[in-house]
Structure formats: structure tokens, C-alpha cells
Coordinates of N, CA and C in Angstrom, one line a residue:
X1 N 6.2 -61.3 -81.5 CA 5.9 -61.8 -80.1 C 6.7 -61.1 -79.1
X2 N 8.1 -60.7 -79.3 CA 9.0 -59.9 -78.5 C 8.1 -59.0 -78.0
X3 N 8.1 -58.1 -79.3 CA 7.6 -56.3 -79.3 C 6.1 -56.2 -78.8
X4 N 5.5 -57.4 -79.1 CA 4.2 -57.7 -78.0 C 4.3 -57.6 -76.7
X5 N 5.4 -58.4 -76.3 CA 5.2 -58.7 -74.8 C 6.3 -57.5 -74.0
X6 N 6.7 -57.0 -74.9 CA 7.4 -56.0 -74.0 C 6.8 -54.9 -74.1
X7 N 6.0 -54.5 -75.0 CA 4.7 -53.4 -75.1 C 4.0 -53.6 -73.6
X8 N 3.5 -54.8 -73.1 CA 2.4 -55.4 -72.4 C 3.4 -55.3 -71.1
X9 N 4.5 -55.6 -70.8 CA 4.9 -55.0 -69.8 C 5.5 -53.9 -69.2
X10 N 5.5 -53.2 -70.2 CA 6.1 -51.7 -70.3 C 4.7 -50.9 -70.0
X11 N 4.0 -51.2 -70.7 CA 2.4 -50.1 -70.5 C 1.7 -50.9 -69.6
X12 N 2.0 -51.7 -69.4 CA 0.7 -52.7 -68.6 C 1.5 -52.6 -67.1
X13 N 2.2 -51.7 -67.0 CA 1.7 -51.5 -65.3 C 3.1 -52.5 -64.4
X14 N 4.0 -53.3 -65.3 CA 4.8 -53.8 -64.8 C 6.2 -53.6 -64.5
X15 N 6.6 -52.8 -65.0 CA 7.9 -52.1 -65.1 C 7.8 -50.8 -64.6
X16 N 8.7 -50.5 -63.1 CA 8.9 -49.3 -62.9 C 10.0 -48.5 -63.2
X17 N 10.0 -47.1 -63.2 CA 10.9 -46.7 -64.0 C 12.5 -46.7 -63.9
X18 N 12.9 -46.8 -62.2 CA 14.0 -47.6 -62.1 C 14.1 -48.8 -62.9
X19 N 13.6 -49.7 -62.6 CA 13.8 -51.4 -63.5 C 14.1 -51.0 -64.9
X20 N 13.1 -50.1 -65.9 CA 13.5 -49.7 -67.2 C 14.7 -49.2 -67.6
X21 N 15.2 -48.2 -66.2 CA 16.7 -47.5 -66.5 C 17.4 -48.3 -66.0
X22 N 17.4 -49.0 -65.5 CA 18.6 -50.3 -65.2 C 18.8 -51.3 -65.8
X23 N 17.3 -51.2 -66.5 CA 17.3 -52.8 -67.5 C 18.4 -52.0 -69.0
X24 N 18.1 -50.9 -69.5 CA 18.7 -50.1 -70.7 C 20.1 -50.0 -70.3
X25 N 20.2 -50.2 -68.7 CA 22.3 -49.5 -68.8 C 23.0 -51.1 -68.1
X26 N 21.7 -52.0 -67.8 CA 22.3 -53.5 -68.0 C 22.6 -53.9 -69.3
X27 N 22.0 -53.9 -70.4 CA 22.1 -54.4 -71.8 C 22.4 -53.6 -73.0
X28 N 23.0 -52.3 -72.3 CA 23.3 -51.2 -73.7 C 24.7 -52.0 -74.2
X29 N 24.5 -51.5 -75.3 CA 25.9 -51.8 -76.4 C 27.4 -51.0 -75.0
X30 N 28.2 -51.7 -75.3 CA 29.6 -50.7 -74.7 C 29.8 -49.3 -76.2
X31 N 30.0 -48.5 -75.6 CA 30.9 -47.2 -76.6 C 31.6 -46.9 -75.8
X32 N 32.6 -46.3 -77.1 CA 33.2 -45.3 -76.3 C 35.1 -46.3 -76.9
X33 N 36.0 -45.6 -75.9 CA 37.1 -46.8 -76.1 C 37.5 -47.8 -74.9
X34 N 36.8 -47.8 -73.9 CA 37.4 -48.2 -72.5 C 36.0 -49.3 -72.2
X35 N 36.1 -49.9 -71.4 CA 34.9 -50.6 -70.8 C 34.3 -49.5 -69.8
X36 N 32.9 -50.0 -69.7 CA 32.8 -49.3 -68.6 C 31.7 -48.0 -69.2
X37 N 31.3 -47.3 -68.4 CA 30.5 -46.1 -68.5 C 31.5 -44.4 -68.4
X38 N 31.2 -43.7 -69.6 CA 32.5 -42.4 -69.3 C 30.8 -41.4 -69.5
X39 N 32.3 -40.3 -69.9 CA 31.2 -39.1 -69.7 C 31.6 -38.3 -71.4
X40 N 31.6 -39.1 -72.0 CA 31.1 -38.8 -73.5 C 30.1 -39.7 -73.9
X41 N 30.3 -40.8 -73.9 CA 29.0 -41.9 -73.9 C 27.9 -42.1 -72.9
X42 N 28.4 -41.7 -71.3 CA 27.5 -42.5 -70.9 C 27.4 -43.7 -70.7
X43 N 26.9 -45.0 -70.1 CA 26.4 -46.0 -70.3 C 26.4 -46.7 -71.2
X44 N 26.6 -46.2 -72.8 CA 26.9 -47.0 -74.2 C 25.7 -46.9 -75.0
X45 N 25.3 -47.6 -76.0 CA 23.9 -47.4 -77.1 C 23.0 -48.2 -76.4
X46 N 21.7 -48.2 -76.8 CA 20.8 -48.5 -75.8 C 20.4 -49.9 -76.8
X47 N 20.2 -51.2 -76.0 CA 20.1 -52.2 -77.0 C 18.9 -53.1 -76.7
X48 N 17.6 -52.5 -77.3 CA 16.3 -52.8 -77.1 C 16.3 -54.1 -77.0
X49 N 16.8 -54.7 -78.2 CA 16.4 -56.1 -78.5 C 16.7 -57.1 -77.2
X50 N 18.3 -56.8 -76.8 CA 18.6 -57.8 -76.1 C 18.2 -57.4 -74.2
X51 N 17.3 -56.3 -74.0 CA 16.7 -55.6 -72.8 C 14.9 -56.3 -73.2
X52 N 14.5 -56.7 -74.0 CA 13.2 -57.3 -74.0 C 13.2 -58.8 -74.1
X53 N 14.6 -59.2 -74.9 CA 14.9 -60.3 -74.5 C 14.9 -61.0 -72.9
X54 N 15.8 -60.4 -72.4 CA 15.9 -60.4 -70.9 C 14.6 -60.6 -70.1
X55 N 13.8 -59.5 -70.8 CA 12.4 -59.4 -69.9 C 11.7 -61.0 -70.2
X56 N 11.7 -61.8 -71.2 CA 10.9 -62.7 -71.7 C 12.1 -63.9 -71.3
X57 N 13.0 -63.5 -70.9 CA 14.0 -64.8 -69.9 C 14.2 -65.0 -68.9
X58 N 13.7 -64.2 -68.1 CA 13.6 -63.8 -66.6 C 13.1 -64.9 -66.0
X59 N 14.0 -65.6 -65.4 CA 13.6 -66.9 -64.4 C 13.7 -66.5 -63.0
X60 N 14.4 -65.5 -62.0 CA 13.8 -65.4 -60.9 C 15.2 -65.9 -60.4
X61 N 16.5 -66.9 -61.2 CA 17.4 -67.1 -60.8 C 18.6 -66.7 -61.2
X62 N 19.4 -67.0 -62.4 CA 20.3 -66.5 -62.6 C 20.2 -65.6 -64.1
X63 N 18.9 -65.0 -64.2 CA 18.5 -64.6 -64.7 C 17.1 -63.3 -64.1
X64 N 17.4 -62.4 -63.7 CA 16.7 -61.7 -62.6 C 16.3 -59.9 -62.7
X65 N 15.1 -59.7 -62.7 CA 14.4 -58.5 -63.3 C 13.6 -58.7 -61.5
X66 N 14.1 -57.8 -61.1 CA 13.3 -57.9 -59.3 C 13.7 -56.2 -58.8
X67 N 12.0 -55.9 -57.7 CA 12.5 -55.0 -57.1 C 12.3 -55.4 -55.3
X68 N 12.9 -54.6 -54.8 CA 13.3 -55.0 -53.0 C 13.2 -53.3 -52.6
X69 N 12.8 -53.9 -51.2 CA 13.1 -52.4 -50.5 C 13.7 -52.8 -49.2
X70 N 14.5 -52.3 -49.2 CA 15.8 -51.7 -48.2 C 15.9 -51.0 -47.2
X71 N 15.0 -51.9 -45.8 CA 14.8 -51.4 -44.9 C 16.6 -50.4 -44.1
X72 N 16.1 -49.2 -43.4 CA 17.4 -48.5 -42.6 C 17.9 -49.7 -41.8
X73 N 19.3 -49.6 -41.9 CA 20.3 -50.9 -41.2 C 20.3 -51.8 -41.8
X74 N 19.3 -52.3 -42.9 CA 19.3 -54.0 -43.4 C 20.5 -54.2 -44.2
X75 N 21.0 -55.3 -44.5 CA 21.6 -55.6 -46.1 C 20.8 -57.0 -46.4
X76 N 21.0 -56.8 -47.8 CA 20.2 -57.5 -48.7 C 21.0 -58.3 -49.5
X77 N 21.3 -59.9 -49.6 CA 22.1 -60.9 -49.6 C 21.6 -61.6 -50.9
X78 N 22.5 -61.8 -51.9 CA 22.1 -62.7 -52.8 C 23.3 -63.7 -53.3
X79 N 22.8 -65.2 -53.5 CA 23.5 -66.3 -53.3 C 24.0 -66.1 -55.2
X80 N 25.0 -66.4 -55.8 CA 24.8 -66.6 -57.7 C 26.2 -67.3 -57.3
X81 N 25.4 -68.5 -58.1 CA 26.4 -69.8 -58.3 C 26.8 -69.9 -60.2
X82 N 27.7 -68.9 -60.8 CA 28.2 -68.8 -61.9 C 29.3 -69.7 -62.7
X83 N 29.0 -70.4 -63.9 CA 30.0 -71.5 -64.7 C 31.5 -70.6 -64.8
X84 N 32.6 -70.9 -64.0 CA 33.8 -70.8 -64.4 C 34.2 -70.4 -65.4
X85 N 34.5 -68.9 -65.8 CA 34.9 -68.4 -67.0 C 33.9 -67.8 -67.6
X86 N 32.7 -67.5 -66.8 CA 31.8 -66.9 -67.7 C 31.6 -65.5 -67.0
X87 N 30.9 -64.6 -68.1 CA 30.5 -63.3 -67.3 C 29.3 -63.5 -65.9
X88 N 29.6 -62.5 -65.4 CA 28.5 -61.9 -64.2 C 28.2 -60.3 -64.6
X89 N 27.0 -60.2 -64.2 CA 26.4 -58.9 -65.0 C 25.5 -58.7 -63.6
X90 N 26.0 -57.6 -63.2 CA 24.4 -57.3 -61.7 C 24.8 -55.7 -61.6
X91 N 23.3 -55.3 -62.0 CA 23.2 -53.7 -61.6 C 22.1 -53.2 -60.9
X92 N 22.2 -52.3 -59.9 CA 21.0 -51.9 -59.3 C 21.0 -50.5 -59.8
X93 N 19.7 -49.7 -59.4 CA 18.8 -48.8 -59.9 C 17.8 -47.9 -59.0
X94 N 18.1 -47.2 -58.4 CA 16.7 -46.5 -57.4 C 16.5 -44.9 -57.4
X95 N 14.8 -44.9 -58.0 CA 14.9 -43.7 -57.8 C 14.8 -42.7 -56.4
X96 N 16.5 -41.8 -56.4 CA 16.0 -41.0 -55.1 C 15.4 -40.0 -54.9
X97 N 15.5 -39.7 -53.2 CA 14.2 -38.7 -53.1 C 15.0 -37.3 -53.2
X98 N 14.5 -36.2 -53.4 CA 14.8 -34.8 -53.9 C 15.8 -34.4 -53.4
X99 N 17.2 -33.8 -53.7 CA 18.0 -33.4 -52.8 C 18.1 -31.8 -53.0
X100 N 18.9 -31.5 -52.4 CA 18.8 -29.6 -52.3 C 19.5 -29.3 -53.7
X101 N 18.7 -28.3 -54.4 CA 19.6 -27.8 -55.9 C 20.9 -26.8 -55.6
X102 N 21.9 -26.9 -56.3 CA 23.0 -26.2 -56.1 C 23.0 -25.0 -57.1
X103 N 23.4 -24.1 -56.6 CA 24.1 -22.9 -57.5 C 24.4 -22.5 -59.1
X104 N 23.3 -22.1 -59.4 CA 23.6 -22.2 -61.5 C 25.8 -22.7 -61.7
X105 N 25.8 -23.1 -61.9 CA 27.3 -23.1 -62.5 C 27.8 -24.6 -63.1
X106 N 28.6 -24.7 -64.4 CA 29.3 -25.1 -64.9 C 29.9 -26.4 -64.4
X107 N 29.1 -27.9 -65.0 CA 29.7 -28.9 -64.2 C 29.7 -28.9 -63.1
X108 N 29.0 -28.7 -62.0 CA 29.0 -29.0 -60.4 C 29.6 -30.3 -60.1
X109 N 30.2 -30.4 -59.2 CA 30.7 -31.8 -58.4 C 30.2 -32.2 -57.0
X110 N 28.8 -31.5 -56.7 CA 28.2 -31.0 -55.9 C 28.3 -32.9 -55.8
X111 N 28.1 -33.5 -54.6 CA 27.3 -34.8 -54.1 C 25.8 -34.6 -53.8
X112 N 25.1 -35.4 -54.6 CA 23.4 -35.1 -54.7 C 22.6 -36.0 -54.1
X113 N 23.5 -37.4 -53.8 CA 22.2 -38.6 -53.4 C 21.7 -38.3 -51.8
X114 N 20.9 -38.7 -51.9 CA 20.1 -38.3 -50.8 C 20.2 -40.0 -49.9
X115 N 19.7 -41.0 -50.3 CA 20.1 -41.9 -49.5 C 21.0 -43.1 -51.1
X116 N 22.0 -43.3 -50.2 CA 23.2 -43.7 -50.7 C 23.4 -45.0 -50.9
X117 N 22.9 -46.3 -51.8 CA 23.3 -47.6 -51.5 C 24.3 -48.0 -52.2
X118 N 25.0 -49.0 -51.6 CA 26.2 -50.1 -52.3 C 26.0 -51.1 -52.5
X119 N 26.5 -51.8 -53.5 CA 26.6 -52.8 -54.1 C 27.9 -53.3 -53.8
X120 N 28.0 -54.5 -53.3 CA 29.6 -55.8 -53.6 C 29.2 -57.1 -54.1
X121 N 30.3 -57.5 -54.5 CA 29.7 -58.9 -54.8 C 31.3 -59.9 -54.5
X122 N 30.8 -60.9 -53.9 CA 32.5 -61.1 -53.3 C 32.6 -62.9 -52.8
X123 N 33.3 -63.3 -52.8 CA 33.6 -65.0 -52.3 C 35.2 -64.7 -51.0
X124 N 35.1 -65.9 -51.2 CA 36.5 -66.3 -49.9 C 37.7 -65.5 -50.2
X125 N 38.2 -64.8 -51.5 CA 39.2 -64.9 -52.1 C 39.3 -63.4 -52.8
X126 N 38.0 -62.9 -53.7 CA 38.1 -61.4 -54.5 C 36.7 -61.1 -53.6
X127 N 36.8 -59.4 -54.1 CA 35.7 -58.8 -54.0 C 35.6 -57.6 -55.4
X128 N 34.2 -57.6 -55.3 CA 34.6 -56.4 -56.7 C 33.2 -55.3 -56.4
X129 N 33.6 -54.1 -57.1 CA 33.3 -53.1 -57.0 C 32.6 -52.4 -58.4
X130 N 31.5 -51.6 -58.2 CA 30.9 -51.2 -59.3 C 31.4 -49.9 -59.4
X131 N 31.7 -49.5 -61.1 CA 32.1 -48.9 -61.4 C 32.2 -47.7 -61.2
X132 N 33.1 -46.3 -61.2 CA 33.2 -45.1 -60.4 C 33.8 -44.2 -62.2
X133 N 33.8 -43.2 -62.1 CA 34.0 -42.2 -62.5 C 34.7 -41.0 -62.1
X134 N 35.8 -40.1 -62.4 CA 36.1 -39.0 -61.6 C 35.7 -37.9 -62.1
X135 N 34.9 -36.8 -61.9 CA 34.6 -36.0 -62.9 C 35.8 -34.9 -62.8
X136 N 36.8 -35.2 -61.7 CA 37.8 -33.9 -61.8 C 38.8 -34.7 -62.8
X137 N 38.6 -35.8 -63.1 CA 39.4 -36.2 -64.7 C 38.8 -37.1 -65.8
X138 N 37.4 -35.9 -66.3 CA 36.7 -36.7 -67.3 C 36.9 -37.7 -68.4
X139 N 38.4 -37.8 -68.7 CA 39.0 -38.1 -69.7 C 39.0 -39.6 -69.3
X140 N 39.4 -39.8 -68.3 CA 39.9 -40.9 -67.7 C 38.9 -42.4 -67.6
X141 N 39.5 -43.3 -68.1 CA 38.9 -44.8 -68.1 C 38.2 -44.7 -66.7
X142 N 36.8 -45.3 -66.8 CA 36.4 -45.5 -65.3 C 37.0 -46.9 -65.0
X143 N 37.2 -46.6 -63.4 CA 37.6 -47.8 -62.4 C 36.5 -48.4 -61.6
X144 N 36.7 -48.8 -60.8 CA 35.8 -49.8 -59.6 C 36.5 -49.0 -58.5
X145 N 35.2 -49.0 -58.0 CA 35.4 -48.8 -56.4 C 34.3 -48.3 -55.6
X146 N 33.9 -47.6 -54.9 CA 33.0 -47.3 -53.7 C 32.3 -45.9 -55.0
X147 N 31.2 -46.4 -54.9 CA 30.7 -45.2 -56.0 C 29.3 -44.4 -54.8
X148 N 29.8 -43.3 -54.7 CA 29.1 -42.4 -53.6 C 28.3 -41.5 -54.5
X149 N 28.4 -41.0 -55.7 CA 27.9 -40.3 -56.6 C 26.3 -40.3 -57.3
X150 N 26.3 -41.8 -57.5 CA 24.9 -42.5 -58.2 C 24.3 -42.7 -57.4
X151 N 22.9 -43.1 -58.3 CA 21.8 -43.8 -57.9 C 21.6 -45.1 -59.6
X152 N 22.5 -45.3 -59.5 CA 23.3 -46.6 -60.6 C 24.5 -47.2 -59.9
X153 N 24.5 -48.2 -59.7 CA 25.5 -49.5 -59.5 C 25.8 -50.5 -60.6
X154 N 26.5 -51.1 -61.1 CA 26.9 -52.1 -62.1 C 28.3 -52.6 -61.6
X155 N 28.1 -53.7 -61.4 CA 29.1 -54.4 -61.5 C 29.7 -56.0 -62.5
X156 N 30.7 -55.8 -63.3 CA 30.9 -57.0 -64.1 C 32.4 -57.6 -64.2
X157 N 31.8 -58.8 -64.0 CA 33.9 -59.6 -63.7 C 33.1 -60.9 -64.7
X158 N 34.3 -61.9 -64.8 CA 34.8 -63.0 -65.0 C 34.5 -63.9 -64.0
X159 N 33.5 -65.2 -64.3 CA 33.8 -65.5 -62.5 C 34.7 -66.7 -62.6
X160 N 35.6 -67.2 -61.5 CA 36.2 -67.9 -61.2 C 35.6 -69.6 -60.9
X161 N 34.9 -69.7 -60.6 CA 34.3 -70.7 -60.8 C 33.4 -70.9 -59.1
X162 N 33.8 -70.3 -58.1 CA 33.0 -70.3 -56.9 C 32.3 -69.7 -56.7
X163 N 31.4 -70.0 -55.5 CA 30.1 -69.2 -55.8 C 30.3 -68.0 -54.9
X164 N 29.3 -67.1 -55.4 CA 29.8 -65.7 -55.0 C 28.4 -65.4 -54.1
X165 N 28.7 -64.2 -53.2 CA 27.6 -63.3 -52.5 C 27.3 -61.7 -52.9
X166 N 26.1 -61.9 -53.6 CA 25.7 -60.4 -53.7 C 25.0 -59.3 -52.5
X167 N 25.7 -58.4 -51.8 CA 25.7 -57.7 -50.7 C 25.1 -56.2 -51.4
X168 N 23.9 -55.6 -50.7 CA 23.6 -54.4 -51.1 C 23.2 -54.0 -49.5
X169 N 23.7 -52.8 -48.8 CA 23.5 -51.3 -48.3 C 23.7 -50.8 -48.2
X170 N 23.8 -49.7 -47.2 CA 23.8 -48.2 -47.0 C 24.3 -47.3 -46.5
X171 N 24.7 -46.5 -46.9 CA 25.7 -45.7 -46.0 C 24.5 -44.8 -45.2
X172 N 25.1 -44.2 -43.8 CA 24.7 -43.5 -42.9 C 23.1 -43.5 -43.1
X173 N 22.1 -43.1 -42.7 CA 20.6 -43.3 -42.2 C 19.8 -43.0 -43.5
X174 N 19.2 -44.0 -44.2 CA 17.6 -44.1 -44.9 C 16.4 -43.2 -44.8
X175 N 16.5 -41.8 -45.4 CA 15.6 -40.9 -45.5 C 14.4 -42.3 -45.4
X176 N 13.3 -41.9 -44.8 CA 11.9 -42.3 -44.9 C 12.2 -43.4 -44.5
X177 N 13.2 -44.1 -43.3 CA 13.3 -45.5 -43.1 C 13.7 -46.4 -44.0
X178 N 13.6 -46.1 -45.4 CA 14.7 -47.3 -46.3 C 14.2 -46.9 -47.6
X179 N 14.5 -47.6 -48.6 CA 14.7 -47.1 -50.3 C 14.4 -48.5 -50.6
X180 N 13.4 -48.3 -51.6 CA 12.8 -49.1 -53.0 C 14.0 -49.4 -53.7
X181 N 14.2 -50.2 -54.6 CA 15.6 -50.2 -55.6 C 15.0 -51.8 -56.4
X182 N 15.9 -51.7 -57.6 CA 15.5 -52.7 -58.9 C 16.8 -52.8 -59.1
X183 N 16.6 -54.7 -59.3 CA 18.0 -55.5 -59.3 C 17.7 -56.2 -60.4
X184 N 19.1 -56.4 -61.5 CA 19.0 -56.6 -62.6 C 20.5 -57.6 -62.6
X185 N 19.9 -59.4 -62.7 CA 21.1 -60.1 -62.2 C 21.3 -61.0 -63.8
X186 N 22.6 -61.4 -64.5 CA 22.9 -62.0 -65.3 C 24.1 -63.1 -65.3
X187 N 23.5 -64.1 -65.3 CA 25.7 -65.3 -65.3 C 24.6 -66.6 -65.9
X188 N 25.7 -66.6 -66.4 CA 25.5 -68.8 -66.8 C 25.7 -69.5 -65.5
X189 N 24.6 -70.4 -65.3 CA 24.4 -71.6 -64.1 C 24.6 -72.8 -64.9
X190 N 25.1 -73.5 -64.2 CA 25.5 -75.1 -65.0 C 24.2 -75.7 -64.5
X191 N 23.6 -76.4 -66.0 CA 22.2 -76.8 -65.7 C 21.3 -76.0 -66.0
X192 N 21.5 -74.8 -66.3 CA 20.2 -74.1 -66.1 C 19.5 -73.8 -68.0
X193 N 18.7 -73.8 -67.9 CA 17.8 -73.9 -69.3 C 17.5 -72.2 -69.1
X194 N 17.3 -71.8 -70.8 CA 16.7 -70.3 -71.3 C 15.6 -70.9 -71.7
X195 N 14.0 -70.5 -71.9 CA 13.2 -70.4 -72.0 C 12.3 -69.4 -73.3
X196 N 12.0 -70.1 -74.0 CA 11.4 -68.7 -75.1 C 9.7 -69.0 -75.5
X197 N 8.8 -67.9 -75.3 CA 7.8 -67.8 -75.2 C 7.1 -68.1 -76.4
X198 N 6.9 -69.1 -76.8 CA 5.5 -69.5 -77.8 C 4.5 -69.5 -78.1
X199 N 3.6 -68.6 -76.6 CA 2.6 -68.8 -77.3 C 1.3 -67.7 -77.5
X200 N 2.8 -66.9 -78.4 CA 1.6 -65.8 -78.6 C 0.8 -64.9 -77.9
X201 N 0.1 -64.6 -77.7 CA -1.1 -63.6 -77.3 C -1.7 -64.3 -75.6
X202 N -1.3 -65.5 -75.7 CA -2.2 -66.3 -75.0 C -0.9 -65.9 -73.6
X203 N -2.0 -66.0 -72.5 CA -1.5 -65.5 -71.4 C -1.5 -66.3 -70.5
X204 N -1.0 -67.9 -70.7 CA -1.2 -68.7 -69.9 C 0.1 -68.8 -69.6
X205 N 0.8 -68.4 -68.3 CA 2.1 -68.8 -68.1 C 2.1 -69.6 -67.8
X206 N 1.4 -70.6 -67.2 CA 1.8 -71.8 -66.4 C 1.3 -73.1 -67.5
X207 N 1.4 -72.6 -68.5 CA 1.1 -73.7 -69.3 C 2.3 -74.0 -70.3
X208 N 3.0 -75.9 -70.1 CA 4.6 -75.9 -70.5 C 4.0 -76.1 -72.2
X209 N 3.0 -76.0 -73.2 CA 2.9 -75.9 -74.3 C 3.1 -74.3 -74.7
X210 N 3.6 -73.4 -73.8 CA 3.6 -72.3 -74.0 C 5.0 -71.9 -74.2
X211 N 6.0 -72.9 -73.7 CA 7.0 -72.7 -73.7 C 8.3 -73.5 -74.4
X212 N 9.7 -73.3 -75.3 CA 10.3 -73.8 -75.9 C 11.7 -73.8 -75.3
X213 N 12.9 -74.6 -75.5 CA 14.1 -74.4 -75.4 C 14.8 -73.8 -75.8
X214 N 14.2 -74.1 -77.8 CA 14.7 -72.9 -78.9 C 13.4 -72.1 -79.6
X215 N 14.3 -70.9 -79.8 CA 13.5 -70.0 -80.6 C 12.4 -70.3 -81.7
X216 N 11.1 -69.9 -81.3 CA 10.1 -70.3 -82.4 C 10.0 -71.9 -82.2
X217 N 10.5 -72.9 -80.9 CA 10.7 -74.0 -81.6 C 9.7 -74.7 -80.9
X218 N 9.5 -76.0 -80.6 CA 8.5 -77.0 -80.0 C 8.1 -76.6 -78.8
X219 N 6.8 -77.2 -77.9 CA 6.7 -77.3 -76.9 C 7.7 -78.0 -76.1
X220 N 8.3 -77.1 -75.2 CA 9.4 -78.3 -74.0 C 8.5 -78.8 -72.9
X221 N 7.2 -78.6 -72.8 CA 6.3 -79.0 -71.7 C 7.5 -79.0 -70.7
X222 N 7.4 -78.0 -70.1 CA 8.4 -77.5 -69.3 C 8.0 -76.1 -68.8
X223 N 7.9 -75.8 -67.6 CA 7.5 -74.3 -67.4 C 9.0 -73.6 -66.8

């Protein structure tokens, strides 16, 4: 039923190809010896199972597979009210538009994005930053901080138990007036139910015999 329904939104026209590369570098395994994303690994192993899971959990709240576009000047505001001590997982994704090719040679450190967004996520007290890389010291554990290089953002903490604001824009002017982008949000909500799909082939979402609390298990008549 998984490998069904993520077939069906993968070929069926639902998933663009940002969302896919952000849903794979939201839910890849960690490699490597450091947290974080390097430049032997990459991103980490790619972990199908628990990236289709996601897609068939997707509530729209603290659980979130969404795309937005990002008008020039706007920021784009999101409220996540996370259980004390648990992870926060939020990465964005956008594909940009063409930038100028640089010079055949060896490693470039050329800067390529063409229009440039940021990601924070922050309360009364911390703020945190998605992860950065140096490539003048490849070796080196990535840190946090202002990442000018991508068209990938991730950011992941601990939360303290307040509720936080997720901030996404832009540095200097939006080729074509503003940028598409795919947001990929993860934390425990106190209260909040996971959902698993029962019923097969049958394409009634709005029907709560379709849907269970546990795996394979009863109707929760609950949508």
C-alpha cells in the first residue's frame, strides 16, 4: 500500500521535483562522522521508506509536504508549536533559474544562485540557522549559519518547549518577481494523532473508514 501510493504520487502529477529533492535530503539516513551534510557524503543515504512514509502522513500541520511562491519583498511566516525535547526538522528546496557558467576549472567556488532565499526559525530567546559548508575547508564539520551558496536550506534543533516562528526570504531582488520553493516541516505537537492509510486502492480520502491510528489497524472513523 506504501509503494502504491507513492508510485501514484510520484507519476501522477503530484510531486514536483523540488518537493522530491527535499523530501530525500529531509529523510536521508545521516553519513559520514559529523551531523549535518559534508562533501564526501552529501546529504547522507537516501531513505525511501521513511520519505513515502512522510508523504502518506502529511497532515498540512506539524507534519508538512507544501509548495509556496515567494513574492519580491515578501517573507513567508510559519507558526510550529513543538513538545519540549523533541526534534524540529524544516527544509526548503527551489529550483533556480539559469545562472552564468563559469570557466572549465577544478572545484569552482564560483557563487551560482541566481535568486537567493533564507530560512530562520526562531522564538523570544534562540534563533537557528540552516546548515553551511566551507568549501575552502572541505574537511571540516558543517556549521549553521547564513547559507548564500544553495538552493537547499535545512534546518534541525531540539526544541525547548516554546513555540517557534518559521521566517523564509530573500536577499536583494527576485529574478521574475519571486521564486516557487517546497517546504518540508517535521516536530511532535502535543495532541496531535499520525494517521495510516487503510484503504487500499480506494481513493476516498474523506472517508474516516479509510483511515487508522495504527499500522494495518482498525478504522479510527476519523479523517
Amino acid at each position: 500500500t506504501l509503494l502504491q501510493e507513492l508510485n501514484k504520487r510520484l507519476y501522477g502529477g503530484f510531486l514536483k521535483a523540488s518537493e522530491i529533492k527535499a523530501l530525500a535530503i529531509h529523510t536521508a539516513y545521516e553519513a559520514g562522522l559529523n551531523p549535518g551534510p559534508d562533501y564526501a557524503f552529501g546529504w547522507g543515504l537516501m531513505n525511501g521508506k521513511d520519505a513515502g512514509r512522510l508523504i502518506l502522513e502529511e497532515n498540512g500541520d506539524n507534519k508538512i509536504i507544501e509548495n509556496h511562491y515567494l513574492n519580491d519583498g515578501e517573507t513567508f511566516t510559519l507558526d510550529l508549536n513543538p513538545v519540549s525535547g523533541t526534534d524540529v526538522k524544516v527544509t526548503i528546496c527551489w529550483t533556480d533559474l539559469p545562472g552564468s557558467p563559469v570557466a572549465a576549472q577544478l572545484d569552482p567556488t564560483d557563487l551560482m544562485l541566481v535568486n537567493d532565499l533564507d530560512m530562520r526559525i526562531s522564538n523570544e530567546s534562540e534563533e537557528y540557522f540552516p546548515y553551511i559548508l566551507d568549501p575552502l575547508f572541505p574537511a571540516r564539520a558543517a556549521t549553521t549559519g547564513d547559507n548564500f551558496r544553495d538552493n537547499v536550506e535545512k534546518i534541525e534543533f531540539v526544541a525547548s518547549g516554546e513555540p517557534y516562528k518559521l521566517s523564509i526570504n530573500h536577499k536583494g531582488t527576485l529574478n521574475d518577481g519571486g521564486q516557487s520553493f517546497s517546504l518540508i516541516v517535521t516536530y511532535e505537537k502535543e495532541g496531535s494523532n499520525t494517521y495510516y492509510w487503510i484503504g487500499g486502492n480506494n481513493s476516498e480520502w474523506t472517508n474516516p473508514n479509510n483511515w487508522s491510528l495504527t499500522s494495518a489497524g482498525a478504522p479510527a472513523d476519523q479523517i
